[in-house]
């Protein structure tokens, strides 16, 4: 305990108390956020590097808190996970994403692939397979229009339950993507038995390309490996033209990042697609 004499301790405990109160109120707010319709999905384009045509978009969750404003998923997803709220939030994301994709199709947008993030914890619940199947049917989507992004983590290594679940998702006809590749401290052996279609190179490996020799070596190796495993390679977090040029030279197939666009609300995303040269 920090104690700098006199009423220092007192002050500190008050601060702690305030912080835990704040967290408690955030918890209560999060429990009601779905009901109160405070969640929204924003969409970030994924672009074919060579032609700069739009391949699809990633749905990214946003929480519009009535008093605190926009709260980042990096902040509330871990809390939701801890509170056991992620499964129901995750179900909302799948349904809302599919509904939006169907709406865009009705509006005449070209057929794009929608990527949905699913945390390893959500994969413990087999009902996700039924939900995906139902959403595809309800919104008359083609399963190949959906991509499920799963963060690379120890959780996806060889446990039989995981292997079966991923094969079951794959059997629906949706694509599976490894998110944040290179950050999960897992061995590469899972790449052999798991039915992935796509690999996303984490932004942390791309920040200093093409100038940093080590980063360049790592990115080259990842791309070569992904290509020989027939995985579509996506570079995430691309912000600058030199990064794009370099990734294009290495034949990295897809680029995602602020260079093209930040994640956008659905209406702005549709406008982006319609104004983008195709
Ligand atoms: P992620 O899946 O790796 O998503 C990419 C993150 O990088 C997004 O942050 C996106 O806004 C950001 N980003 C994209 N391009 C750039 C760029 O050029 N520069 C920089 N600096 N950042 C870029 P966001 O939206 O804050 O999401 C953070 C994380 O929260 C996501 O990382 C994902 O792990 C998680 N997340 C978001 N939505 C969902 C969801 O619906 N379900 C689950 N389970 N997790 C989600
Ligand atoms: Ca992702
Ligand atoms: Ca990622
Ligand atoms: Ca990331």
Short mmCIF file of C-alpha atoms and ligand atoms in Angstrom, two decimals:
data_model
loop_
_atom_site.label_atom_id
_atom_site.label_comp_id
_atom_site.label_asym_id
_atom_site.label_seq_id
_atom_site.Cartn_x
_atom_site.Cartn_y
_atom_site.Cartn_z
CA UNK A 1 0.00 0.00 0.00
CA UNK A 2 1.24 3.44 -0.91
CA UNK A 3 1.55 5.68 2.10
CA UNK A 4 3.18 9.05 1.92
CA UNK A 5 2.52 10.07 5.51
CA UNK A 6 -0.38 11.99 6.96
CA UNK A 7 -3.46 11.50 4.91
CA UNK A 8 -1.65 10.00 1.90
CA UNK A 9 -3.11 6.57 2.57
CA UNK A 10 -6.49 8.01 3.01
CA UNK A 11 -6.30 9.75 -0.33
CA UNK A 12 -5.13 6.59 -2.07
CA UNK A 13 -7.92 4.43 -0.74
CA UNK A 14 -10.46 7.05 -1.79
CA UNK A 15 -9.00 6.93 -5.27
CA UNK A 16 -9.22 3.15 -5.31
CA UNK A 17 -12.78 3.31 -4.13
CA UNK A 18 -13.67 5.78 -6.87
CA UNK A 19 -12.06 3.56 -9.47
CA UNK A 20 -13.91 0.43 -8.38
CA UNK A 21 -17.17 2.38 -8.32
CA UNK A 22 -16.46 3.55 -11.83
CA UNK A 23 -15.84 -0.01 -12.96
CA UNK A 24 -18.97 -1.22 -11.26
CA UNK A 25 -21.06 1.36 -13.06
CA UNK A 26 -19.39 0.46 -16.36
CA UNK A 27 -20.28 -3.19 -15.67
CA UNK A 28 -23.89 -2.34 -15.05
CA UNK A 29 -24.00 -0.21 -18.19
CA UNK A 30 -22.45 -3.00 -20.26
CA UNK A 31 -25.07 -5.47 -19.04
CA UNK A 32 -27.76 -3.21 -20.47
CA UNK A 33 -25.98 -2.03 -23.58
CA UNK A 34 -27.57 -4.56 -25.96
CA UNK A 35 -31.08 -3.90 -24.65
CA UNK A 36 -30.54 -0.17 -24.90
CA UNK A 37 -29.23 -0.56 -28.46
CA UNK A 38 -25.95 1.16 -27.71
CA UNK A 39 -23.83 -1.12 -29.89
CA UNK A 40 -23.06 -0.44 -33.51
CA UNK A 41 -20.84 -2.06 -36.11
CA UNK A 42 -18.38 -0.03 -38.12
CA UNK A 43 -16.89 -1.44 -41.30
CA UNK A 44 -13.36 -1.18 -42.61
CA UNK A 45 -12.62 -2.07 -46.25
CA UNK A 46 -10.25 -4.89 -47.17
CA UNK A 47 -8.73 -4.12 -50.57
CA UNK A 48 -7.04 -6.33 -53.18
CA UNK A 49 -3.48 -4.98 -53.32
CA UNK A 50 -2.84 -5.44 -57.02
CA UNK A 51 -6.08 -4.00 -58.42
CA UNK A 52 -7.19 -1.88 -55.45
CA UNK A 53 -10.68 -3.34 -55.82
CA UNK A 54 -12.62 -3.84 -52.61
CA UNK A 55 -12.65 -7.43 -51.48
CA UNK A 56 -14.82 -6.97 -48.41
CA UNK A 57 -14.98 -5.39 -45.01
CA UNK A 58 -14.30 -6.17 -41.38
CA UNK A 59 -17.08 -5.50 -38.87
CA UNK A 60 -15.69 -3.73 -35.80
CA UNK A 61 -17.81 -3.32 -32.71
CA UNK A 62 -18.46 0.12 -31.21
CA UNK A 63 -20.13 1.00 -27.93
CA UNK A 64 -21.83 4.38 -27.88
CA UNK A 65 -22.16 5.00 -24.15
CA UNK A 66 -24.95 7.50 -23.35
CA UNK A 67 -22.69 9.57 -21.06
CA UNK A 68 -19.11 8.55 -21.77
CA UNK A 69 -19.33 8.62 -25.56
CA UNK A 70 -17.63 6.05 -27.78
CA UNK A 71 -15.82 3.34 -25.83
CA UNK A 72 -13.19 1.31 -27.66
CA UNK A 73 -13.58 -2.46 -28.00
CA UNK A 74 -10.06 -2.86 -26.62
CA UNK A 75 -11.53 -1.52 -23.39
CA UNK A 76 -14.92 -3.20 -23.13
CA UNK A 77 -14.38 -6.57 -24.82
CA UNK A 78 -12.03 -7.84 -22.10
CA UNK A 79 -14.58 -6.65 -19.51
CA UNK A 80 -17.43 -8.33 -21.39
CA UNK A 81 -15.38 -11.52 -21.55
CA UNK A 82 -14.74 -11.39 -17.82
CA UNK A 83 -18.41 -10.83 -17.05
CA UNK A 84 -19.52 -13.65 -19.33
CA UNK A 85 -21.33 -11.19 -21.60
CA UNK A 86 -19.28 -11.84 -24.72
CA UNK A 87 -21.43 -14.73 -26.02
CA UNK A 88 -24.57 -12.59 -26.18
CA UNK A 89 -22.69 -9.59 -27.59
CA UNK A 90 -21.07 -11.93 -30.11
CA UNK A 91 -24.46 -13.25 -31.19
CA UNK A 92 -25.64 -9.69 -31.74
CA UNK A 93 -22.55 -8.98 -33.89
CA UNK A 94 -23.17 -12.00 -36.13
CA UNK A 95 -26.85 -11.23 -36.67
CA UNK A 96 -26.36 -7.49 -37.19
CA UNK A 97 -23.42 -8.04 -39.56
CA UNK A 98 -25.37 -10.53 -41.67
CA UNK A 99 -28.44 -8.28 -41.72
CA UNK A 100 -26.33 -5.35 -42.94
CA UNK A 101 -24.63 -7.44 -45.61
CA UNK A 102 -28.04 -8.53 -46.93
CA UNK A 103 -29.26 -4.92 -46.89
CA UNK A 104 -26.25 -3.80 -48.93
CA UNK A 105 -26.91 -6.53 -51.43
CA UNK A 106 -30.49 -5.40 -51.83
CA UNK A 107 -29.18 -1.88 -52.39
CA UNK A 108 -27.07 -3.15 -55.26
CA UNK A 109 -23.59 -3.07 -53.74
CA UNK A 110 -21.20 -5.55 -55.36
CA UNK A 111 -20.93 -8.90 -53.55
CA UNK A 112 -18.39 -8.35 -50.78
CA UNK A 113 -17.04 -10.61 -48.08
CA UNK A 114 -17.88 -9.70 -44.50
CA UNK A 115 -15.33 -10.52 -41.80
CA UNK A 116 -16.60 -11.04 -38.26
CA UNK A 117 -14.34 -11.23 -35.21
CA UNK A 118 -14.85 -14.17 -32.89
CA UNK A 119 -12.78 -14.46 -29.73
CA UNK A 120 -11.29 -17.82 -28.76
CA UNK A 121 -13.55 -17.79 -25.70
CA UNK A 122 -16.66 -17.55 -27.91
CA UNK A 123 -15.51 -20.70 -29.65
CA UNK A 124 -16.04 -22.71 -26.50
CA UNK A 125 -19.74 -22.45 -27.23
CA UNK A 126 -20.80 -24.81 -30.00
CA UNK A 127 -24.08 -22.95 -30.54
CA UNK A 128 -22.13 -20.51 -32.70
CA UNK A 129 -22.34 -23.07 -35.53
CA UNK A 130 -26.13 -23.20 -35.42
CA UNK A 131 -26.33 -19.43 -35.15
CA UNK A 132 -24.12 -18.90 -38.19
CA UNK A 133 -26.11 -21.43 -40.20
CA UNK A 134 -29.39 -19.76 -39.23
CA UNK A 135 -28.11 -16.27 -40.03
CA UNK A 136 -26.91 -17.39 -43.46
CA UNK A 137 -30.34 -18.87 -44.18
CA UNK A 138 -32.41 -16.06 -42.71
CA UNK A 139 -30.60 -13.37 -44.70
CA UNK A 140 -30.19 -15.51 -47.85
CA UNK A 141 -26.42 -15.10 -47.91
CA UNK A 142 -23.96 -17.26 -49.68
CA UNK A 143 -21.78 -18.82 -46.92
CA UNK A 144 -18.62 -17.94 -48.84
CA UNK A 145 -19.45 -14.28 -48.23
CA UNK A 146 -18.62 -14.68 -44.55
CA UNK A 147 -15.17 -14.77 -43.00
CA UNK A 148 -14.70 -15.63 -39.33
CA UNK A 149 -11.57 -14.01 -37.88
CA UNK A 150 -10.08 -15.81 -34.90
CA UNK A 151 -7.19 -14.33 -32.94
CA UNK A 152 -4.11 -16.49 -32.98
CA UNK A 153 -3.69 -17.77 -29.45
CA UNK A 154 -2.72 -20.81 -27.48
CA UNK A 155 -6.41 -21.61 -27.30
CA UNK A 156 -6.50 -22.66 -30.92
CA UNK A 157 -3.73 -25.18 -30.63
CA UNK A 158 -4.41 -28.83 -30.96
CA UNK A 159 -7.29 -29.31 -28.54
CA UNK A 160 -9.65 -31.80 -30.18
CA UNK A 161 -12.73 -29.73 -29.33
CA UNK A 162 -11.24 -26.78 -31.18
CA UNK A 163 -10.25 -28.77 -34.22
CA UNK A 164 -13.76 -30.19 -34.49
CA UNK A 165 -15.45 -26.86 -34.00
CA UNK A 166 -13.34 -25.13 -36.62
CA UNK A 167 -14.01 -27.92 -39.09
CA UNK A 168 -17.72 -27.61 -38.37
CA UNK A 169 -17.63 -23.86 -39.07
CA UNK A 170 -15.65 -24.54 -42.22
CA UNK A 171 -18.23 -27.15 -43.26
CA UNK A 172 -20.86 -24.39 -43.38
CA UNK A 173 -18.86 -22.97 -46.28
CA UNK A 174 -17.60 -19.84 -44.53
CA UNK A 175 -13.94 -18.77 -44.63
CA UNK A 176 -11.72 -18.97 -41.56
CA UNK A 177 -9.07 -16.35 -40.93
CA UNK A 178 -6.18 -16.24 -38.45
CA UNK A 179 -6.16 -12.79 -36.90
CA UNK A 180 -3.13 -11.01 -35.39
CA UNK A 181 -0.81 -13.64 -36.83
CA UNK A 182 2.55 -13.70 -35.08
CA UNK A 183 1.35 -12.42 -31.71
CA UNK A 184 -0.20 -15.54 -30.20
CA UNK A 185 2.89 -17.32 -28.85
CA UNK A 186 1.56 -20.50 -30.38
CA UNK A 187 3.58 -23.06 -32.32
CA UNK A 188 2.98 -23.20 -36.04
CA UNK A 189 1.78 -26.79 -35.92
CA UNK A 190 -1.88 -25.79 -35.84
CA UNK A 191 -1.54 -24.54 -39.40
CA UNK A 192 -1.29 -28.15 -40.52
CA UNK A 193 -4.58 -29.44 -39.11
CA UNK A 194 -6.81 -26.41 -39.00
CA UNK A 195 -8.82 -25.44 -42.08
CA UNK A 196 -7.82 -21.80 -42.43
CA UNK A 197 -8.30 -19.79 -45.64
CA UNK A 198 -6.72 -16.49 -44.66
CA UNK A 199 -3.89 -15.14 -42.52
CA UNK A 200 -3.73 -11.58 -41.24
CA UNK A 201 -0.28 -10.25 -40.47
CA UNK A 202 -0.47 -8.21 -37.29
CA UNK A 203 0.11 -4.49 -37.66
CA UNK A 204 3.04 -4.59 -35.23
CA UNK A 205 5.17 -6.30 -37.92
CA UNK A 206 4.38 -3.69 -40.56
CA UNK A 207 4.88 -0.36 -38.82
CA UNK A 208 8.47 0.17 -39.96
CA UNK A 209 8.53 -1.54 -43.33
CA UNK A 210 10.20 -1.10 -45.73
CA UNK A 211 12.92 0.57 -43.63
CA UNK A 212 13.45 -1.93 -40.84
CA UNK A 213 15.53 -4.91 -42.05
CA UNK A 214 14.26 -7.28 -39.38
CA UNK A 215 10.61 -6.45 -39.98
CA UNK A 216 11.14 -6.89 -43.71
CA UNK A 217 12.67 -10.32 -43.15
CA UNK A 218 9.80 -11.43 -40.90
CA UNK A 219 7.08 -10.15 -43.23
CA UNK A 220 8.73 -11.79 -46.26
CA UNK A 221 8.88 -15.10 -44.40
CA UNK A 222 5.25 -14.91 -43.29
CA UNK A 223 4.05 -14.11 -46.81
CA UNK A 224 6.10 -16.92 -48.35
CA UNK A 225 4.80 -19.39 -45.79
CA UNK A 226 1.19 -18.30 -46.22
CA UNK A 227 1.46 -18.57 -49.99
CA UNK A 228 2.86 -22.05 -49.88
CA UNK A 229 0.03 -23.08 -47.54
CA UNK A 230 -2.50 -21.54 -49.96
CA UNK A 231 -3.66 -18.96 -47.46
CA UNK A 232 -4.83 -15.54 -48.59
CA UNK A 233 -2.50 -13.02 -46.90
CA UNK A 234 -3.88 -9.80 -45.48
CA UNK A 235 -1.71 -6.99 -44.10
CA UNK A 236 -3.46 -5.02 -41.37
CA UNK A 237 -2.91 -1.48 -40.22
CA UNK A 238 -1.38 -0.16 -43.43
CA UNK A 239 -1.25 3.63 -43.25
CA UNK A 240 1.37 4.85 -45.73
CA UNK A 241 1.99 4.49 -49.46
CA UNK A 242 5.54 3.04 -49.06
CA UNK A 243 4.11 0.20 -46.96
CA UNK A 244 1.54 -0.50 -49.65
CA UNK A 245 4.09 -0.44 -52.48
CA UNK A 246 6.36 -2.78 -50.64
CA UNK A 247 3.58 -5.23 -49.76
CA UNK A 248 2.44 -5.16 -53.36
CA UNK A 249 5.95 -6.12 -54.48
CA UNK A 250 5.91 -9.04 -52.06
CA UNK A 251 2.54 -10.08 -53.51
CA UNK A 252 0.68 -9.68 -50.27
CA UNK A 253 -2.85 -10.12 -51.62
CA UNK A 254 -5.02 -7.92 -49.44
CA UNK A 255 -4.45 -4.66 -47.57
CA UNK A 256 -6.49 -3.20 -44.75
CA UNK A 257 -5.73 0.04 -42.97
CA UNK A 258 -6.19 3.76 -42.60
CA UNK A 259 -4.37 4.21 -45.94
CA UNK A 260 -7.69 3.29 -47.60
CA UNK A 261 -10.14 4.07 -44.83
CA UNK A 262 -10.81 4.01 -41.12
CA UNK A 263 -13.69 1.81 -39.97
CA UNK A 264 -16.89 3.59 -41.07
CA UNK A 265 -20.54 3.56 -39.99
CA UNK A 266 -22.65 1.49 -42.40
CA UNK A 267 -23.96 4.40 -44.46
CA UNK A 268 -20.52 5.97 -44.92
CA UNK A 269 -19.11 2.56 -45.82
CA UNK A 270 -21.67 2.12 -48.61
CA UNK A 271 -20.76 5.58 -49.92
CA UNK A 272 -17.09 4.65 -49.81
CA UNK A 273 -17.74 1.51 -51.86
CA UNK A 274 -19.89 3.32 -54.41
CA UNK A 275 -17.38 6.15 -54.91
CA UNK A 276 -14.35 3.82 -55.04
CA UNK A 277 -13.13 3.11 -58.55
CA UNK A 278 -13.89 -0.57 -59.20
P1 LIG B 1 -8.53 -6.41 -34.74
O1 LIG B 1 -9.49 -7.51 -35.06
O2 LIG B 1 -7.10 -6.69 -34.95
O3 LIG B 1 -9.03 -5.18 -35.59
C1 LIG B 1 -8.17 -4.24 -36.20
C2 LIG B 1 -8.01 -3.02 -35.34
O4 LIG B 1 -7.01 -2.17 -35.92
C3 LIG B 1 -9.29 -2.16 -35.26
O5 LIG B 1 -9.32 -1.56 -33.96
C4 LIG B 1 -9.02 -1.11 -36.34
O6 LIG B 1 -9.74 0.08 -36.14
C5 LIG B 1 -7.55 -0.89 -36.18
N1 LIG B 1 -6.92 -0.41 -37.42
C6 LIG B 1 -7.27 -0.67 -38.68
N2 LIG B 1 -6.44 -0.07 -39.56
C7 LIG B 1 -5.54 0.62 -38.83
C8 LIG B 1 -4.42 1.44 -39.16
O7 LIG B 1 -4.09 1.70 -40.32
N3 LIG B 1 -3.71 1.98 -38.13
C9 LIG B 1 -4.04 1.73 -36.82
N4 LIG B 1 -3.31 2.31 -35.87
N5 LIG B 1 -5.08 0.94 -36.47
C10 LIG B 1 -5.82 0.38 -37.46
P2 LIG B 1 -10.63 -1.52 -33.09
O8 LIG B 1 -11.82 -1.32 -33.97
O9 LIG B 1 -10.39 -0.57 -31.97
O10 LIG B 1 -10.73 -2.99 -32.52
C11 LIG B 1 -9.79 -3.49 -31.61
C12 LIG B 1 -9.95 -4.98 -31.39
O11 LIG B 1 -11.17 -5.27 -30.72
C13 LIG B 1 -10.02 -5.78 -32.68
O12 LIG B 1 -8.71 -5.95 -33.20
C14 LIG B 1 -10.65 -7.07 -32.18
O13 LIG B 1 -9.69 -7.90 -31.57
C15 LIG B 1 -11.59 -6.56 -31.11
N6 LIG B 1 -12.95 -6.50 -31.69
C16 LIG B 1 -13.54 -5.52 -32.41
N7 LIG B 1 -14.81 -5.85 -32.75
C17 LIG B 1 -15.02 -7.10 -32.24
C18 LIG B 1 -16.13 -8.01 -32.25
O14 LIG B 1 -17.19 -7.76 -32.84
N8 LIG B 1 -15.96 -9.20 -31.58
C19 LIG B 1 -14.80 -9.53 -30.94
N9 LIG B 1 -14.73 -10.72 -30.31
N10 LIG B 1 -13.74 -8.70 -30.92
C20 LIG B 1 -13.84 -7.51 -31.57
CA1 LIG B 2 -9.91 -8.81 -36.73
CA1 LIG B 3 -6.09 -8.08 -36.29
CA1 LIG B 4 -4.29 -6.44 -34.14
#
